[in-house]
Amino acid sequence: QNGAPPPKGTILTLRHEKRIEAVDANNLSVGSLPTGLNYLADCLASGFEYAGEVISSSSGPIVKVMVSFAPVE
């Protein structure tokens, strides 16, 4: 929707709808997490929350966003 991946330093959180998605402060989806992290769905359903900061992002034919997520205490 913004035409570019989020810049370094952007804070994202996780939500689980059909897939686990990283979302920005405006609740816009940045993208889905790899399926290898689907175990987080149970954690999110149990009330755990996760937030992280964008470490790097790149645009092109395949957009990549690296985020360091951690549980919110």
mmCIF file of N, CA and C in Angstrom:
data_model
loop_
_atom_site.group_PDB
_atom_site.id
_atom_site.type_symbol
_atom_site.label_atom_id
_atom_site.label_comp_id
_atom_site.label_asym_id
_atom_site.label_seq_id
_atom_site.Cartn_x
_atom_site.Cartn_y
_atom_site.Cartn_z
ATOM 1 N N GLN A 1 0.826 -1.195 0.000
ATOM 2 C CA GLN A 1 0.000 0.000 0.000
ATOM 3 C C GLN A 1 0.872 1.262 0.000
ATOM 4 N N ASN A 2 2.032 1.198 0.655
ATOM 5 C CA ASN A 2 2.915 2.355 0.690
ATOM 6 C C ASN A 2 3.887 2.391 -0.485
ATOM 7 N N GLY A 3 3.940 1.322 -1.263
ATOM 8 C CA GLY A 3 4.813 1.278 -2.419
ATOM 9 C C GLY A 3 6.261 0.962 -2.120
ATOM 10 N N ALA A 4 6.586 0.699 -0.873
ATOM 11 C CA ALA A 4 7.961 0.384 -0.488
ATOM 12 C C ALA A 4 7.943 -0.360 0.844
ATOM 13 N N PRO A 5 8.981 -1.158 1.101
ATOM 14 C CA PRO A 5 9.045 -1.827 2.404
ATOM 15 C C PRO A 5 9.315 -0.803 3.504
ATOM 16 N N PRO A 6 9.013 -1.152 4.751
ATOM 17 C CA PRO A 6 9.265 -0.213 5.842
ATOM 18 C C PRO A 6 10.761 0.023 6.015
ATOM 19 N N PRO A 7 11.145 1.235 6.361
ATOM 20 C CA PRO A 7 12.574 1.534 6.532
ATOM 21 C C PRO A 7 13.130 0.941 7.830
ATOM 22 N N LYS A 8 14.449 0.845 7.870
ATOM 23 C CA LYS A 8 15.153 0.383 9.066
ATOM 24 C C LYS A 8 14.704 1.212 10.261
ATOM 25 N N GLY A 9 14.478 0.534 11.390
ATOM 26 C CA GLY A 9 14.067 1.217 12.609
ATOM 27 C C GLY A 9 12.565 1.220 12.847
ATOM 28 N N THR A 10 11.769 0.843 11.843
ATOM 29 C CA THR A 10 10.308 0.794 11.999
ATOM 30 C C THR A 10 9.944 -0.310 12.980
ATOM 31 N N ILE A 11 9.022 -0.015 13.892
ATOM 32 C CA ILE A 11 8.548 -1.014 14.853
ATOM 33 C C ILE A 11 7.345 -1.735 14.262
ATOM 34 N N LEU A 12 7.388 -3.067 14.314
ATOM 35 C CA LEU A 12 6.300 -3.907 13.823
ATOM 36 C C LEU A 12 5.820 -4.820 14.941
ATOM 37 N N THR A 13 4.571 -5.246 14.849
ATOM 38 C CA THR A 13 4.027 -6.229 15.775
ATOM 39 C C THR A 13 3.472 -7.393 14.957
ATOM 40 N N LEU A 14 3.091 -8.463 15.647
ATOM 41 C CA LEU A 14 2.541 -9.632 14.972
ATOM 42 C C LEU A 14 1.054 -9.764 15.248
ATOM 43 N N ARG A 15 0.339 -10.255 14.230
ATOM 44 C CA ARG A 15 -1.076 -10.618 14.407
ATOM 45 C C ARG A 15 -1.300 -11.922 13.661
ATOM 46 N N HIS A 16 -2.307 -12.666 14.120
ATOM 47 C CA HIS A 16 -2.631 -13.932 13.467
ATOM 48 C C HIS A 16 -4.055 -13.872 12.964
ATOM 49 N N GLU A 17 -4.182 -13.906 11.667
ATOM 50 C CA GLU A 17 -5.498 -14.030 11.039
ATOM 51 C C GLU A 17 -5.458 -15.341 10.261
ATOM 52 N N LYS A 18 -5.372 -15.302 8.962
ATOM 53 C CA LYS A 18 -5.191 -16.547 8.205
ATOM 54 C C LYS A 18 -3.749 -17.038 8.322
ATOM 55 N N ARG A 19 -2.818 -16.100 8.346
ATOM 56 C CA ARG A 19 -1.394 -16.386 8.539
ATOM 57 C C ARG A 19 -0.867 -15.423 9.586
ATOM 58 N N ILE A 20 0.346 -15.658 10.036
ATOM 59 C CA ILE A 20 0.961 -14.730 10.979
ATOM 60 C C ILE A 20 1.570 -13.602 10.163
ATOM 61 N N GLU A 21 1.137 -12.382 10.450
ATOM 62 C CA GLU A 21 1.575 -11.226 9.693
ATOM 63 C C GLU A 21 2.290 -10.222 10.583
ATOM 64 N N ALA A 22 3.256 -9.540 9.997
ATOM 65 C CA ALA A 22 3.892 -8.399 10.645
ATOM 66 C C ALA A 22 3.102 -7.163 10.215
ATOM 67 N N VAL A 23 2.750 -6.319 11.172
ATOM 68 C CA VAL A 23 1.967 -5.122 10.869
ATOM 69 C C VAL A 23 2.639 -3.888 11.462
ATOM 70 N N ASP A 24 2.411 -2.748 10.823
ATOM 71 C CA ASP A 24 3.000 -1.500 11.302
ATOM 72 C C ASP A 24 2.061 -0.820 12.303
ATOM 73 N N ALA A 25 2.417 0.382 12.726
ATOM 74 C CA ALA A 25 1.637 1.109 13.730
ATOM 75 C C ALA A 25 0.231 1.455 13.242
ATOM 76 N N ASN A 26 0.026 1.488 11.911
ATOM 77 C CA ASN A 26 -1.295 1.765 11.338
ATOM 78 C C ASN A 26 -2.077 0.489 11.064
ATOM 79 N N ASN A 27 -1.575 -0.644 11.567
ATOM 80 C CA ASN A 27 -2.184 -1.959 11.400
ATOM 81 C C ASN A 27 -2.199 -2.412 9.942
ATOM 82 N N LEU A 28 -1.266 -1.886 9.122
ATOM 83 C CA LEU A 28 -1.119 -2.321 7.739
ATOM 84 C C LEU A 28 -0.151 -3.495 7.692
ATOM 85 N N SER A 29 -0.519 -4.540 6.984
ATOM 86 C CA SER A 29 0.332 -5.714 6.882
ATOM 87 C C SER A 29 1.577 -5.412 6.055
ATOM 88 N N VAL A 30 2.728 -5.764 6.613
ATOM 89 C CA VAL A 30 3.991 -5.650 5.902
ATOM 90 C C VAL A 30 4.244 -6.949 5.144
ATOM 91 N N GLY A 31 3.753 -8.054 5.677
ATOM 92 C CA GLY A 31 3.899 -9.355 5.032
ATOM 93 C C GLY A 31 3.733 -10.479 6.029
ATOM 94 N N SER A 32 3.701 -11.688 5.501
ATOM 95 C CA SER A 32 3.538 -12.877 6.327
ATOM 96 C C SER A 32 4.881 -13.437 6.736
ATOM 97 N N LEU A 33 4.920 -14.040 7.905
ATOM 98 C CA LEU A 33 6.131 -14.697 8.371
ATOM 99 C C LEU A 33 6.277 -16.037 7.659
ATOM 100 N N PRO A 34 7.500 -16.555 7.565
ATOM 101 C CA PRO A 34 7.701 -17.884 6.969
ATOM 102 C C PRO A 34 6.912 -18.937 7.750
ATOM 103 N N THR A 35 6.453 -19.967 7.045
ATOM 104 C CA THR A 35 5.630 -20.996 7.692
ATOM 105 C C THR A 35 6.379 -21.731 8.797
ATOM 106 N N GLY A 36 7.692 -21.691 8.793
ATOM 107 C CA GLY A 36 8.470 -22.316 9.867
ATOM 108 C C GLY A 36 8.233 -21.675 11.218
ATOM 109 N N LEU A 37 7.627 -20.495 11.225
ATOM 110 C CA LEU A 37 7.322 -19.800 12.481
ATOM 111 C C LEU A 37 5.847 -19.919 12.869
ATOM 112 N N ASN A 38 5.124 -20.840 12.243
ATOM 113 C CA ASN A 38 3.698 -21.005 12.536
ATOM 114 C C ASN A 38 3.420 -21.403 13.987
ATOM 115 N N TYR A 39 4.421 -21.920 14.686
ATOM 116 C CA TYR A 39 4.224 -22.268 16.097
ATOM 117 C C TYR A 39 3.851 -21.031 16.920
ATOM 118 N N LEU A 40 4.175 -19.847 16.421
ATOM 119 C CA LEU A 40 3.821 -18.614 17.130
ATOM 120 C C LEU A 40 2.307 -18.383 17.163
ATOM 121 N N ALA A 41 1.561 -19.038 16.290
ATOM 122 C CA ALA A 41 0.102 -18.888 16.275
ATOM 123 C C ALA A 41 -0.488 -19.294 17.625
ATOM 124 N N ASP A 42 -0.002 -20.392 18.189
ATOM 125 C CA ASP A 42 -0.487 -20.834 19.502
ATOM 126 C C ASP A 42 -0.134 -19.817 20.584
ATOM 127 N N CYS A 43 1.061 -19.244 20.491
ATOM 128 C CA CYS A 43 1.483 -18.240 21.468
ATOM 129 C C CYS A 43 0.606 -16.995 21.378
ATOM 130 N N LEU A 44 0.349 -16.549 20.155
ATOM 131 C CA LEU A 44 -0.504 -15.369 19.960
ATOM 132 C C LEU A 44 -1.922 -15.644 20.452
ATOM 133 N N ALA A 45 -2.439 -16.844 20.194
ATOM 134 C CA ALA A 45 -3.785 -17.209 20.659
ATOM 135 C C ALA A 45 -3.853 -17.271 22.181
ATOM 136 N N SER A 46 -2.725 -17.560 22.829
ATOM 137 C CA SER A 46 -2.676 -17.626 24.298
ATOM 138 C C SER A 46 -2.489 -16.260 24.943
ATOM 139 N N GLY A 47 -2.384 -15.211 24.119
ATOM 140 C CA GLY A 47 -2.294 -13.863 24.670
ATOM 141 C C GLY A 47 -0.917 -13.236 24.639
ATOM 142 N N PHE A 48 0.084 -13.966 24.163
ATOM 143 C CA PHE A 48 1.413 -13.373 24.055
ATOM 144 C C PHE A 48 1.425 -12.351 22.929
ATOM 145 N N GLU A 49 2.226 -11.313 23.097
ATOM 146 C CA GLU A 49 2.380 -10.282 22.084
ATOM 147 C C GLU A 49 3.852 -10.172 21.723
ATOM 148 N N TYR A 50 4.109 -9.838 20.466
ATOM 149 C CA TYR A 50 5.479 -9.723 19.979
ATOM 150 C C TYR A 50 5.648 -8.410 19.235
ATOM 151 N N ALA A 51 6.799 -7.782 19.421
ATOM 152 C CA ALA A 51 7.141 -6.554 18.704
ATOM 153 C C ALA A 51 8.595 -6.661 18.281
ATOM 154 N N GLY A 52 8.925 -5.944 17.236
ATOM 155 C CA GLY A 52 10.297 -5.966 16.760
ATOM 156 C C GLY A 52 10.609 -4.767 15.903
ATOM 157 N N GLU A 53 11.882 -4.583 15.670
ATOM 158 C CA GLU A 53 12.380 -3.453 14.883
ATOM 159 C C GLU A 53 12.934 -3.958 13.564
ATOM 160 N N VAL A 54 12.625 -3.248 12.491
ATOM 161 C CA VAL A 54 13.165 -3.612 11.182
ATOM 162 C C VAL A 54 14.676 -3.402 11.213
ATOM 163 N N ILE A 55 15.420 -4.462 10.905
ATOM 164 C CA ILE A 55 16.873 -4.415 10.868
ATOM 165 C C ILE A 55 17.344 -3.982 9.488
ATOM 166 N N SER A 56 16.680 -4.520 8.461
ATOM 167 C CA SER A 56 17.008 -4.150 7.088
ATOM 168 C C SER A 56 15.818 -4.462 6.196
ATOM 169 N N SER A 57 15.756 -3.801 5.058
ATOM 170 C CA SER A 57 14.717 -4.082 4.084
ATOM 171 C C SER A 57 15.268 -3.780 2.700
ATOM 172 N N SER A 58 14.758 -4.504 1.719
ATOM 173 C CA SER A 58 15.170 -4.282 0.340
ATOM 174 C C SER A 58 13.971 -4.460 -0.567
ATOM 175 N N SER A 59 13.938 -3.697 -1.633
ATOM 176 C CA SER A 59 12.856 -3.825 -2.598
ATOM 177 C C SER A 59 13.431 -4.396 -3.885
ATOM 178 N N GLY A 60 12.580 -4.732 -4.783
ATOM 179 C CA GLY A 60 12.974 -5.355 -6.034
ATOM 180 C C GLY A 60 11.936 -6.378 -6.401
ATOM 181 N N PRO A 61 12.284 -7.347 -7.230
ATOM 182 C CA PRO A 61 11.295 -8.360 -7.605
ATOM 183 C C PRO A 61 10.784 -9.134 -6.387
ATOM 184 N N ILE A 62 11.676 -9.353 -5.422
ATOM 185 C CA ILE A 62 11.288 -10.005 -4.164
ATOM 186 C C ILE A 62 11.637 -9.048 -3.032
ATOM 187 N N VAL A 63 10.613 -8.579 -2.345
ATOM 188 C CA VAL A 63 10.826 -7.656 -1.225
ATOM 189 C C VAL A 63 11.188 -8.478 0.005
ATOM 190 N N LYS A 64 12.229 -8.061 0.712
ATOM 191 C CA LYS A 64 12.652 -8.748 1.932
ATOM 192 C C LYS A 64 12.719 -7.745 3.068
ATOM 193 N N VAL A 65 12.193 -8.160 4.206
ATOM 194 C CA VAL A 65 12.237 -7.331 5.408
ATOM 195 C C VAL A 65 12.740 -8.217 6.541
ATOM 196 N N MET A 66 13.827 -7.818 7.180
ATOM 197 C CA MET A 66 14.389 -8.551 8.321
ATOM 198 C C MET A 66 13.999 -7.806 9.592
ATOM 199 N N VAL A 67 13.389 -8.545 10.532
ATOM 200 C CA VAL A 67 12.903 -7.938 11.777
ATOM 201 C C VAL A 67 13.356 -8.808 12.946
ATOM 202 N N SER A 68 13.747 -8.157 14.035
ATOM 203 C CA SER A 68 14.102 -8.900 15.255
ATOM 204 C C SER A 68 12.919 -8.825 16.214
ATOM 205 N N PHE A 69 12.079 -9.863 16.203
ATOM 206 C CA PHE A 69 10.904 -9.904 17.083
ATOM 207 C C PHE A 69 11.271 -10.496 18.432
ATOM 208 N N ALA A 70 10.594 -10.009 19.464
ATOM 209 C CA ALA A 70 10.761 -10.527 20.832
ATOM 210 C C ALA A 70 9.425 -10.385 21.551
ATOM 211 N N PRO A 71 9.186 -11.197 22.574
ATOM 212 C CA PRO A 71 7.952 -11.056 23.335
ATOM 213 C C PRO A 71 7.876 -9.694 24.014
ATOM 214 N N VAL A 72 6.668 -9.160 24.082
ATOM 215 C CA VAL A 72 6.413 -7.899 24.789
ATOM 216 C C VAL A 72 6.100 -8.250 26.229
ATOM 217 N N GLU A 73 6.796 -7.621 27.153
ATOM 218 C CA GLU A 73 6.550 -7.926 28.573
ATOM 219 C C GLU A 73 5.637 -6.919 29.198
#
